[in-house]
Amino acid sequence: MAGRTGLWLIGARGSVATTAVCGLAAFRAGLVPATGCVSERLDLDPAVFPGWSELVTGGHDIVATPLAKRAEDLADAGVLPGWLPSAVAEDLRAADREIRQRFDPAGSSGPQAEAAGQLASDIVDFRRSQDLDRVVVVNVSSTEPPITPLPEHADLDGLERALAEPGRPVLPPSALAAYAAFSAGCPYVDFTPSPGLRIPAVTELADRRGLPYAGCDGKTGETLLRSALAPMFLARGLRVRSWSGTNLLGGGDGANLGREGRAQGKLAAKTRGLAALLGAEATAPLHIDHVPDLGERKVAWDYVSFEGFLGASMSLQLTWDGYDSALAAPLVLDLARLVAGAHAAGQSGPLGALAFFFKDPLGSEEHRLARQEQELAAWADRIAVAR
Ligand SMILES: NC(=O)c1ccc[n+]([C@@H]2O[C@H](COP(=O)([O-])OP(=O)(O)OC[C@H]3O[C@@H](n4cnc5c(N)ncnc54)[C@H](O)[C@@H]3O)[C@@H](O)[C@H]2O)c1
């Protein structure tokens, strides 16, 4: 047994987090198989990688809505089976008790170092009170707009001096969360495209503490399809001229990304992935629109225009219609197990072998899905053999 392991969710009352907590409770009770979980398919060493029954959840959110209410809403929207919220009601109450409500630190008048200290001490208390061997922190909070880099973002000493100044919002919430996680000695995963792990001073703290981290932005829909299909065009010598995408999103994520500037990080992450797969020559216009009527669903429509033998013009059209949180939640649970294993095995720095999970992977330039899958499996095997 790997030992009791914490999964601390930033944005713990959101759709993805609530779906993950419900799913974990259902696996533990043997109510459903772990469909969609990649870690189930890997040959994981149970002495290093925690099993479902060893995971305990907690987290931060800025809202207080009970998980039971969020789960009911997700069941009404079709993401969760209708019988599930009542079947796991006791687990949801236990998970609720481990969520701390903390307000957006950027809005506070005190030094951000104080806010980071509070976040870190919540995580340390959770580890101690639940008697956990380690805690993996995963950011599934609302996506933030891109930031303008500050000189203090370049190195940790400069950042810490700036964090001590009252009323200076030096870091956006995602970066403060990562900084707090590393300060608490925890590995960190960014499942969002927010800027947190792209700030060198923040990852310098992880390096100094010898901690692993992974990101950015979970690959769950359109980008997943692209990373599987773009290599096919290349392998057959077909020339992709353009790959256009339209994403229609309902839900909280859709509402947030519909706000001015919020979708920029996600659009940039998607575009970088496609350029890495196809080269800069293919044009790739992309849209994200909020359509409240879709509820928790996401519909992505792709139109690929390509050229074949003797210049013949052809196209491929695809529609992806999914429940965003049902696609994301199993990956969040996988990442908790895998990153806990990396930490237990003494790994540090960006976990490029986990590129399979991300639109914009840290520590890897590989975007081809099949290659990413092979690298992930080889990594898991190496950890098992190294013991
Ligand atoms: N398939 C997917 O669902 C998918 C894929 C990739 C990335 N993501 C990302 O995952 C994130 C979560 O998606 P969701 O659908 O659950 O969104 P959501 O709006 O339902 O949940 C976000 C939660 O974060 C909370 N929050 C906001 N600011 C916070 C802060 N500073 N600290 C703590 N909590 C905070 C909100 O109150 C809310 O409960 C989004 O950033 C989304 O872009 C989702």
Short mmCIF file of C-alpha atoms and ligand atoms in Angstrom, two decimals:
data_model
loop_
_atom_site.label_atom_id
_atom_site.label_comp_id
_atom_site.label_asym_id
_atom_site.label_seq_id
_atom_site.Cartn_x
_atom_site.Cartn_y
_atom_site.Cartn_z
CA MET A 1 0.00 0.00 0.00
CA ALA A 2 1.27 3.47 -0.90
CA GLY A 3 -0.28 5.13 2.19
CA ARG A 4 -3.05 7.66 2.78
CA THR A 5 -2.78 10.47 0.24
CA GLY A 6 -4.53 13.82 0.12
CA LEU A 7 -6.02 15.39 -2.99
CA TRP A 8 -6.40 19.11 -2.27
CA LEU A 9 -8.57 20.78 -4.90
CA ILE A 10 -8.38 24.51 -5.61
CA GLY A 11 -11.91 25.30 -6.80
CA ALA A 12 -13.21 22.42 -4.67
CA ARG A 13 -16.89 23.31 -5.17
CA GLY A 14 -16.75 23.60 -8.96
CA SER A 15 -18.18 21.15 -11.50
CA VAL A 16 -14.93 19.27 -12.17
CA ALA A 17 -14.03 18.99 -8.47
CA THR A 18 -17.54 17.88 -7.43
CA THR A 19 -17.65 15.29 -10.22
CA ALA A 20 -14.22 13.97 -9.14
CA VAL A 21 -15.26 13.72 -5.47
CA CYS A 22 -18.52 11.91 -6.38
CA GLY A 23 -16.65 9.54 -8.72
CA LEU A 24 -14.01 8.72 -6.13
CA ALA A 25 -16.71 7.93 -3.54
CA ALA A 26 -18.50 5.72 -6.08
CA PHE A 27 -15.29 3.80 -6.95
CA ARG A 28 -14.48 3.28 -3.29
CA ALA A 29 -17.95 1.86 -2.64
CA GLY A 30 -17.68 -0.35 -5.74
CA LEU A 31 -20.81 1.30 -7.21
CA VAL A 32 -19.30 1.95 -10.66
CA PRO A 33 -16.19 0.90 -12.60
CA ALA A 34 -13.48 3.55 -13.06
CA THR A 35 -14.39 4.20 -16.71
CA GLY A 36 -12.30 7.02 -18.22
CA CYS A 37 -9.46 6.64 -15.71
CA VAL A 38 -6.15 6.15 -17.49
CA SER A 39 -4.33 5.01 -14.35
CA GLU A 40 -6.51 1.86 -14.35
CA ARG A 41 -4.86 0.82 -17.62
CA LEU A 42 -1.28 1.35 -16.40
CA ASP A 43 0.76 -1.22 -14.55
CA LEU A 44 1.18 0.90 -11.39
CA ASP A 45 3.22 -0.27 -8.43
CA PRO A 46 0.71 -0.21 -5.53
CA ALA A 47 3.53 0.44 -3.07
CA VAL A 48 4.22 3.80 -4.77
CA PHE A 49 0.97 4.90 -6.40
CA PRO A 50 -2.04 5.20 -4.07
CA GLY A 51 -5.21 3.26 -4.84
CA TRP A 52 -8.67 4.85 -4.85
CA SER A 53 -9.33 3.80 -1.26
CA GLU A 54 -6.18 5.63 -0.12
CA LEU A 55 -7.23 9.04 -1.51
CA VAL A 56 -8.80 11.64 0.79
CA THR A 57 -10.08 14.96 -0.59
CA GLY A 58 -10.11 18.52 0.70
CA GLY A 59 -9.64 21.94 -0.83
CA HIS A 60 -10.21 25.66 -1.15
CA ASP A 61 -13.02 27.57 -2.77
CA ILE A 62 -14.30 31.11 -2.63
CA VAL A 63 -17.95 29.97 -2.40
CA ALA A 64 -19.75 27.94 0.28
CA THR A 65 -22.33 26.00 -1.79
CA PRO A 66 -22.53 22.48 -0.25
CA LEU A 67 -21.17 19.68 -2.42
CA ALA A 68 -24.52 17.87 -2.10
CA LYS A 69 -26.23 20.81 -3.83
CA ARG A 70 -23.55 20.94 -6.57
CA ALA A 71 -23.89 17.18 -7.06
CA GLU A 72 -27.70 17.45 -7.35
CA ASP A 73 -27.27 20.18 -9.99
CA LEU A 74 -24.77 18.03 -11.92
CA ALA A 75 -27.16 15.07 -11.77
CA ASP A 76 -30.03 17.27 -13.05
CA ALA A 77 -27.75 18.39 -15.90
CA GLY A 78 -27.00 14.76 -16.84
CA VAL A 79 -23.31 14.70 -15.80
CA LEU A 80 -23.88 12.35 -12.85
CA PRO A 81 -26.36 9.47 -12.68
CA GLY A 82 -29.48 10.60 -10.78
CA TRP A 83 -29.04 7.99 -8.00
CA LEU A 84 -25.42 8.92 -7.24
CA PRO A 85 -25.70 12.06 -5.01
CA SER A 86 -27.83 10.28 -2.41
CA ALA A 87 -25.73 7.09 -2.61
CA VAL A 88 -22.57 9.04 -1.71
CA ALA A 89 -24.21 11.64 0.56
CA GLU A 90 -22.09 10.73 3.60
CA ASP A 91 -18.85 10.98 1.57
CA LEU A 92 -19.93 14.39 0.29
CA ARG A 93 -20.53 15.61 3.85
CA ALA A 94 -17.06 14.36 4.86
CA ALA A 95 -15.49 16.06 1.81
CA ASP A 96 -17.39 19.29 2.63
CA ARG A 97 -15.85 19.38 6.10
CA GLU A 98 -12.37 19.48 4.52
CA ILE A 99 -13.04 22.46 2.23
CA ARG A 100 -11.89 25.88 3.47
CA GLN A 101 -13.55 28.99 2.12
CA ARG A 102 -10.88 31.57 1.28
CA PHE A 103 -11.52 34.73 -0.66
CA ASP A 104 -9.59 35.93 -3.67
CA PRO A 105 -6.21 37.03 -2.22
CA ALA A 106 -5.73 39.63 -4.95
CA GLY A 107 -8.58 41.63 -3.35
CA SER A 108 -7.04 41.76 0.15
CA SER A 109 -5.28 44.81 1.59
CA GLY A 110 -2.65 42.82 3.56
CA PRO A 111 0.58 41.41 2.13
CA GLN A 112 0.04 38.44 -0.20
CA ALA A 113 2.63 36.53 1.86
CA GLU A 114 0.00 36.42 4.63
CA ALA A 115 -2.67 35.03 2.27
CA ALA A 116 -0.20 32.43 0.95
CA GLY A 117 0.70 31.49 4.54
CA GLN A 118 -2.99 30.95 5.33
CA LEU A 119 -3.49 28.75 2.25
CA ALA A 120 -0.36 26.72 3.08
CA SER A 121 -1.36 26.25 6.70
CA ASP A 122 -4.82 24.96 5.64
CA ILE A 123 -3.07 22.27 3.58
CA VAL A 124 -0.61 21.40 6.37
CA ASP A 125 -3.52 21.10 8.85
CA PHE A 126 -5.35 18.78 6.43
CA ARG A 127 -2.24 16.57 6.07
CA ARG A 128 -1.77 16.41 9.83
CA SER A 129 -5.40 15.96 10.91
CA GLN A 130 -6.08 13.28 8.29
CA ASP A 131 -2.74 11.56 8.97
CA LEU A 132 -1.69 11.69 5.31
CA ASP A 133 1.69 10.66 3.92
CA ARG A 134 1.50 13.41 1.30
CA VAL A 135 -0.94 15.82 -0.35
CA VAL A 136 -1.18 16.55 -4.08
CA VAL A 137 -2.67 19.99 -4.82
CA VAL A 138 -4.66 20.27 -8.06
CA ASN A 139 -5.95 23.56 -9.44
CA VAL A 140 -9.43 23.23 -10.94
CA SER A 141 -10.58 26.78 -10.17
CA SER A 142 -11.89 29.32 -12.68
CA THR A 143 -9.50 30.14 -15.52
CA GLU A 144 -7.77 33.51 -15.11
CA PRO A 145 -6.83 35.96 -17.84
CA PRO A 146 -3.16 36.11 -18.92
CA ILE A 147 -0.93 38.44 -16.88
CA THR A 148 1.73 40.96 -17.73
CA PRO A 149 5.00 39.60 -16.27
CA LEU A 150 6.53 41.70 -13.46
CA PRO A 151 10.28 41.88 -12.74
CA GLU A 152 9.52 40.15 -9.39
CA HIS A 153 8.31 37.08 -11.30
CA ALA A 154 11.83 36.33 -12.50
CA ASP A 155 13.34 34.99 -9.26
CA LEU A 156 12.18 33.70 -5.89
CA ASP A 157 14.08 36.14 -3.65
CA GLY A 158 12.63 39.14 -5.51
CA LEU A 159 9.17 37.59 -5.42
CA GLU A 160 9.29 36.99 -1.68
CA ARG A 161 10.30 40.60 -1.01
CA ALA A 162 7.35 41.81 -3.12
CA LEU A 163 4.91 39.37 -1.46
CA ALA A 164 5.77 40.92 1.91
CA GLU A 165 4.57 44.40 0.79
CA PRO A 166 1.00 45.18 1.94
CA GLY A 167 -1.68 45.67 -0.71
CA ARG A 168 0.52 44.59 -3.67
CA PRO A 169 -1.17 41.99 -5.87
CA VAL A 170 2.10 40.51 -7.18
CA LEU A 171 0.69 37.08 -8.00
CA PRO A 172 -2.65 36.04 -9.54
CA PRO A 173 -4.63 33.48 -7.44
CA SER A 174 -3.38 30.46 -9.45
CA ALA A 175 0.25 31.40 -8.77
CA LEU A 176 -0.42 32.14 -5.12
CA ALA A 177 -2.05 28.70 -4.83
CA ALA A 178 1.01 27.03 -6.41
CA TYR A 179 3.35 29.05 -4.19
CA ALA A 180 1.33 28.02 -1.10
CA ALA A 181 1.32 24.35 -2.18
CA PHE A 182 5.11 24.33 -2.64
CA SER A 183 5.58 26.18 0.67
CA ALA A 184 3.57 23.41 2.33
CA GLY A 185 5.92 20.82 0.72
CA CYS A 186 3.28 19.55 -1.74
CA PRO A 187 3.46 18.65 -5.43
CA TYR A 188 1.15 20.75 -7.60
CA VAL A 189 -0.88 20.16 -10.77
CA ASP A 190 -2.46 22.93 -12.84
CA PHE A 191 -5.42 21.52 -14.72
CA THR A 192 -6.26 25.03 -15.99
CA PRO A 193 -4.49 27.35 -18.46
CA SER A 194 -4.05 30.01 -15.72
CA PRO A 195 -0.58 31.57 -15.44
CA GLY A 196 0.44 30.05 -12.04
CA LEU A 197 3.08 27.54 -13.16
CA ARG A 198 4.41 29.77 -15.93
CA ILE A 199 5.97 32.16 -13.43
CA PRO A 200 9.67 31.25 -13.02
CA ALA A 201 9.90 32.46 -9.40
CA VAL A 202 7.07 30.10 -8.41
CA THR A 203 8.62 27.00 -10.00
CA GLU A 204 11.98 28.03 -8.51
CA LEU A 205 10.37 27.36 -5.12
CA ALA A 206 9.40 23.84 -6.30
CA ASP A 207 12.98 23.28 -7.47
CA ARG A 208 14.42 24.46 -4.16
CA ARG A 209 12.07 22.17 -2.26
CA GLY A 210 12.67 19.22 -4.64
CA LEU A 211 8.97 18.96 -5.55
CA PRO A 212 7.35 17.70 -8.77
CA TYR A 213 4.66 19.59 -10.65
CA ALA A 214 2.58 19.10 -13.79
CA GLY A 215 0.38 21.10 -16.18
CA CYS A 216 -1.08 22.90 -17.94
CA ASP A 217 -4.73 22.76 -18.95
CA GLY A 218 -6.37 19.33 -19.04
CA LYS A 219 -6.69 17.82 -22.52
CA THR A 220 -10.22 16.47 -22.57
CA GLY A 221 -12.03 17.27 -25.82
CA GLU A 222 -11.17 19.03 -29.03
CA THR A 223 -7.42 19.14 -28.35
CA LEU A 224 -7.47 15.45 -27.46
CA LEU A 225 -9.00 14.70 -30.85
CA ARG A 226 -6.48 16.90 -32.60
CA SER A 227 -3.50 15.28 -30.90
CA ALA A 228 -4.78 11.89 -32.05
CA LEU A 229 -5.73 12.88 -35.61
CA ALA A 230 -3.12 15.44 -36.69
CA PRO A 231 -0.33 12.79 -36.64
CA MET A 232 -2.50 10.67 -38.99
CA PHE A 233 -2.48 13.39 -41.68
CA LEU A 234 1.30 13.74 -41.30
CA ALA A 235 1.87 9.98 -41.38
CA ARG A 236 -0.06 9.70 -44.67
CA GLY A 237 1.76 12.67 -46.23
CA LEU A 238 -1.46 14.70 -46.46
CA ARG A 239 -1.07 18.48 -46.20
CA VAL A 240 -3.38 20.14 -43.67
CA ARG A 241 -4.19 23.64 -44.93
CA SER A 242 -6.39 24.78 -42.06
CA TRP A 243 -7.97 23.35 -38.92
CA SER A 244 -10.82 25.55 -37.71
CA GLY A 245 -12.57 25.01 -34.41
CA THR A 246 -15.70 26.34 -32.74
CA ASN A 247 -16.35 25.51 -29.10
CA LEU A 248 -19.76 26.06 -27.53
CA LEU A 249 -19.68 25.79 -23.75
CA GLY A 250 -22.39 25.96 -21.10
CA GLY A 251 -21.69 25.67 -17.33
CA GLY A 252 -19.56 27.77 -14.96
CA ASP A 253 -16.44 27.30 -17.09
CA GLY A 254 -18.33 28.51 -20.18
CA ALA A 255 -19.67 31.54 -18.30
CA ASN A 256 -16.18 32.38 -17.05
CA LEU A 257 -14.50 31.90 -20.43
CA GLY A 258 -17.22 34.07 -21.99
CA ARG A 259 -15.97 37.02 -19.88
CA GLU A 260 -13.64 39.58 -21.46
CA GLY A 261 -10.03 38.26 -21.70
CA ARG A 262 -10.70 34.96 -19.87
CA ALA A 263 -10.56 32.70 -22.92
CA GLN A 264 -7.20 34.05 -24.08
CA GLY A 265 -5.08 31.59 -22.08
CA LYS A 266 -7.13 28.62 -23.27
CA LEU A 267 -7.09 29.76 -26.92
CA ALA A 268 -3.32 30.24 -26.74
CA ALA A 269 -2.83 26.76 -25.22
CA LYS A 270 -4.96 25.13 -27.95
CA THR A 271 -3.23 27.05 -30.74
CA ARG A 272 0.29 26.21 -29.49
CA GLY A 273 -0.62 22.51 -29.47
CA LEU A 274 -1.89 22.53 -33.05
CA ALA A 275 1.12 24.53 -34.31
CA ALA A 276 3.45 22.00 -32.65
CA LEU A 277 1.60 19.15 -34.37
CA LEU A 278 1.23 20.60 -37.85
CA GLY A 279 3.78 23.40 -38.12
CA ALA A 280 2.95 27.09 -38.45
CA GLU A 281 1.87 26.71 -42.09
CA ALA A 282 -1.65 25.45 -41.30
CA THR A 283 -4.03 28.22 -40.27
CA ALA A 284 -6.11 27.49 -37.20
CA PRO A 285 -8.93 29.93 -36.46
CA LEU A 286 -10.53 29.11 -33.12
CA HIS A 287 -13.55 30.34 -31.12
CA ILE A 288 -14.93 29.73 -27.65
CA ASP A 289 -18.52 30.90 -27.06
CA HIS A 290 -20.69 30.66 -23.97
CA VAL A 291 -24.10 29.10 -24.68
CA PRO A 292 -25.96 28.89 -21.32
CA ASP A 293 -28.64 26.66 -22.83
CA LEU A 294 -26.10 23.81 -23.18
CA GLY A 295 -25.96 23.41 -19.39
CA GLU A 296 -22.88 21.32 -18.50
CA ARG A 297 -22.31 20.18 -22.10
CA LYS A 298 -19.61 21.24 -24.50
CA VAL A 299 -19.96 20.96 -28.26
CA ALA A 300 -16.84 21.38 -30.39
CA TRP A 301 -16.99 21.44 -34.16
CA ASP A 302 -13.81 21.07 -36.20
CA TYR A 303 -13.38 21.59 -39.92
CA VAL A 304 -10.10 20.31 -41.35
CA SER A 305 -9.25 21.33 -44.88
CA PHE A 306 -6.46 19.21 -46.40
CA GLU A 307 -4.73 18.57 -49.66
CA GLY A 308 -3.98 15.14 -51.12
CA PHE A 309 -2.49 13.55 -54.25
CA LEU A 310 -2.08 15.99 -57.17
CA GLY A 311 -3.46 18.81 -55.02
CA ALA A 312 -6.95 17.30 -54.54
CA SER A 313 -8.89 19.40 -51.98
CA MET A 314 -10.65 17.40 -49.27
CA SER A 315 -12.04 17.98 -45.79
CA LEU A 316 -12.89 16.26 -42.54
CA GLN A 317 -15.61 17.53 -40.19
CA LEU A 318 -15.98 16.40 -36.61
CA THR A 319 -18.43 17.16 -33.81
CA TRP A 320 -17.50 16.40 -30.22
CA ASP A 321 -20.45 16.55 -27.85
CA GLY A 322 -19.50 15.81 -24.28
CA TYR A 323 -19.96 16.61 -20.61
CA ASP A 324 -16.87 18.59 -19.79
CA SER A 325 -16.68 17.60 -16.15
CA ALA A 326 -17.24 13.89 -16.88
CA LEU A 327 -14.24 14.06 -19.22
CA ALA A 328 -12.06 16.03 -16.80
CA ALA A 329 -12.82 14.41 -13.42
CA PRO A 330 -11.25 10.98 -14.09
CA LEU A 331 -8.07 12.70 -15.27
CA VAL A 332 -7.92 14.77 -12.08
CA LEU A 333 -8.15 11.54 -10.07
CA ASP A 334 -5.48 9.91 -12.28
CA LEU A 335 -3.19 12.89 -11.80
CA ALA A 336 -3.57 12.71 -8.03
CA ARG A 337 -2.40 9.07 -8.06
CA LEU A 338 0.40 9.60 -10.58
CA VAL A 339 1.83 12.78 -9.09
CA ALA A 340 1.66 11.25 -5.59
CA GLY A 341 3.70 8.34 -7.00
CA ALA A 342 6.21 10.73 -8.56
CA HIS A 343 6.61 12.48 -5.21
CA ALA A 344 6.95 9.18 -3.35
CA ALA A 345 9.63 8.10 -5.86
CA GLY A 346 11.59 11.33 -5.20
CA GLN A 347 10.98 12.95 -8.59
CA SER A 348 11.10 16.73 -8.86
CA GLY A 349 10.58 19.48 -11.45
CA PRO A 350 8.12 19.42 -14.37
CA LEU A 351 6.71 15.93 -15.03
CA GLY A 352 7.00 15.86 -18.84
CA ALA A 353 5.95 12.18 -18.86
CA LEU A 354 2.44 13.36 -17.93
CA ALA A 355 2.13 15.41 -21.16
CA PHE A 356 -0.61 12.94 -22.19
CA PHE A 357 -3.01 14.76 -19.85
CA PHE A 358 -2.40 18.36 -20.97
CA LYS A 359 -3.07 20.75 -23.83
CA ASP A 360 0.07 22.74 -23.09
CA PRO A 361 2.43 20.32 -21.36
CA LEU A 362 5.26 21.46 -19.11
CA GLY A 363 8.59 19.66 -19.47
CA SER A 364 7.73 18.12 -22.86
CA GLU A 365 7.49 19.21 -26.47
CA GLU A 366 5.59 16.05 -27.42
CA HIS A 367 1.96 16.64 -28.49
CA ARG A 368 1.26 13.41 -30.40
CA LEU A 369 -1.21 11.42 -28.30
CA ALA A 370 0.12 7.94 -29.14
CA ARG A 371 3.70 8.96 -28.28
CA GLN A 372 2.52 10.63 -25.09
CA GLU A 373 0.72 7.45 -24.07
CA GLN A 374 3.89 5.39 -24.65
CA GLU A 375 5.98 7.86 -22.62
CA LEU A 376 3.49 7.73 -19.76
CA ALA A 377 3.48 3.92 -19.66
CA ALA A 378 7.30 3.76 -19.84
CA TRP A 379 7.56 6.30 -16.99
CA ALA A 380 5.20 4.29 -14.77
CA ASP A 381 7.19 1.11 -15.54
CA ARG A 382 10.51 2.82 -14.72
CA ILE A 383 9.21 3.87 -11.32
CA ALA A 384 8.13 0.28 -10.59
CA VAL A 385 11.50 -1.16 -11.74
CA ALA A 386 13.53 1.43 -9.79
CA ARG A 387 12.13 0.07 -6.50
N1 LIG B 1 -13.08 19.32 -19.53
C1 LIG B 1 -13.00 20.24 -18.58
O1 LIG B 1 -13.93 20.42 -17.80
C2 LIG B 1 -11.75 21.06 -18.44
C3 LIG B 1 -10.66 20.82 -19.28
C4 LIG B 1 -9.52 21.58 -19.11
C5 LIG B 1 -9.47 22.57 -18.13
N2 LIG B 1 -10.55 22.79 -17.34
C6 LIG B 1 -10.49 23.88 -16.34
O2 LIG B 1 -10.89 23.41 -15.06
C7 LIG B 1 -11.39 24.53 -14.32
C8 LIG B 1 -12.67 24.12 -13.60
O3 LIG B 1 -13.73 23.93 -14.51
P1 LIG B 1 -15.21 23.80 -13.92
O4 LIG B 1 -16.07 23.44 -15.05
O5 LIG B 1 -15.21 22.97 -12.69
O6 LIG B 1 -15.50 25.32 -13.52
P2 LIG B 1 -16.51 25.85 -12.39
O7 LIG B 1 -16.77 27.27 -12.73
O8 LIG B 1 -17.66 24.92 -12.24
O9 LIG B 1 -15.66 25.75 -11.03
C9 LIG B 1 -14.63 26.62 -10.69
C10 LIG B 1 -14.60 26.76 -9.16
O10 LIG B 1 -13.46 27.55 -8.81
C11 LIG B 1 -13.85 28.40 -7.74
N3 LIG B 1 -12.87 29.50 -7.63
C12 LIG B 1 -12.78 30.62 -8.39
N4 LIG B 1 -11.73 31.37 -7.99
C13 LIG B 1 -11.14 30.70 -6.96
C14 LIG B 1 -10.02 30.96 -6.13
N5 LIG B 1 -9.29 32.07 -6.26
N6 LIG B 1 -9.70 30.03 -5.19
C15 LIG B 1 -10.43 28.91 -5.03
N7 LIG B 1 -11.51 28.62 -5.79
C16 LIG B 1 -11.85 29.50 -6.74
C17 LIG B 1 -15.26 28.81 -8.11
O11 LIG B 1 -15.96 29.32 -6.99
C18 LIG B 1 -15.84 27.47 -8.59
O12 LIG B 1 -16.41 26.73 -7.54
C19 LIG B 1 -11.56 25.69 -15.31
O13 LIG B 1 -10.46 26.57 -15.18
C20 LIG B 1 -11.48 24.99 -16.65
O14 LIG B 1 -11.00 25.83 -17.67
C21 LIG B 1 -11.69 22.05 -17.46
#
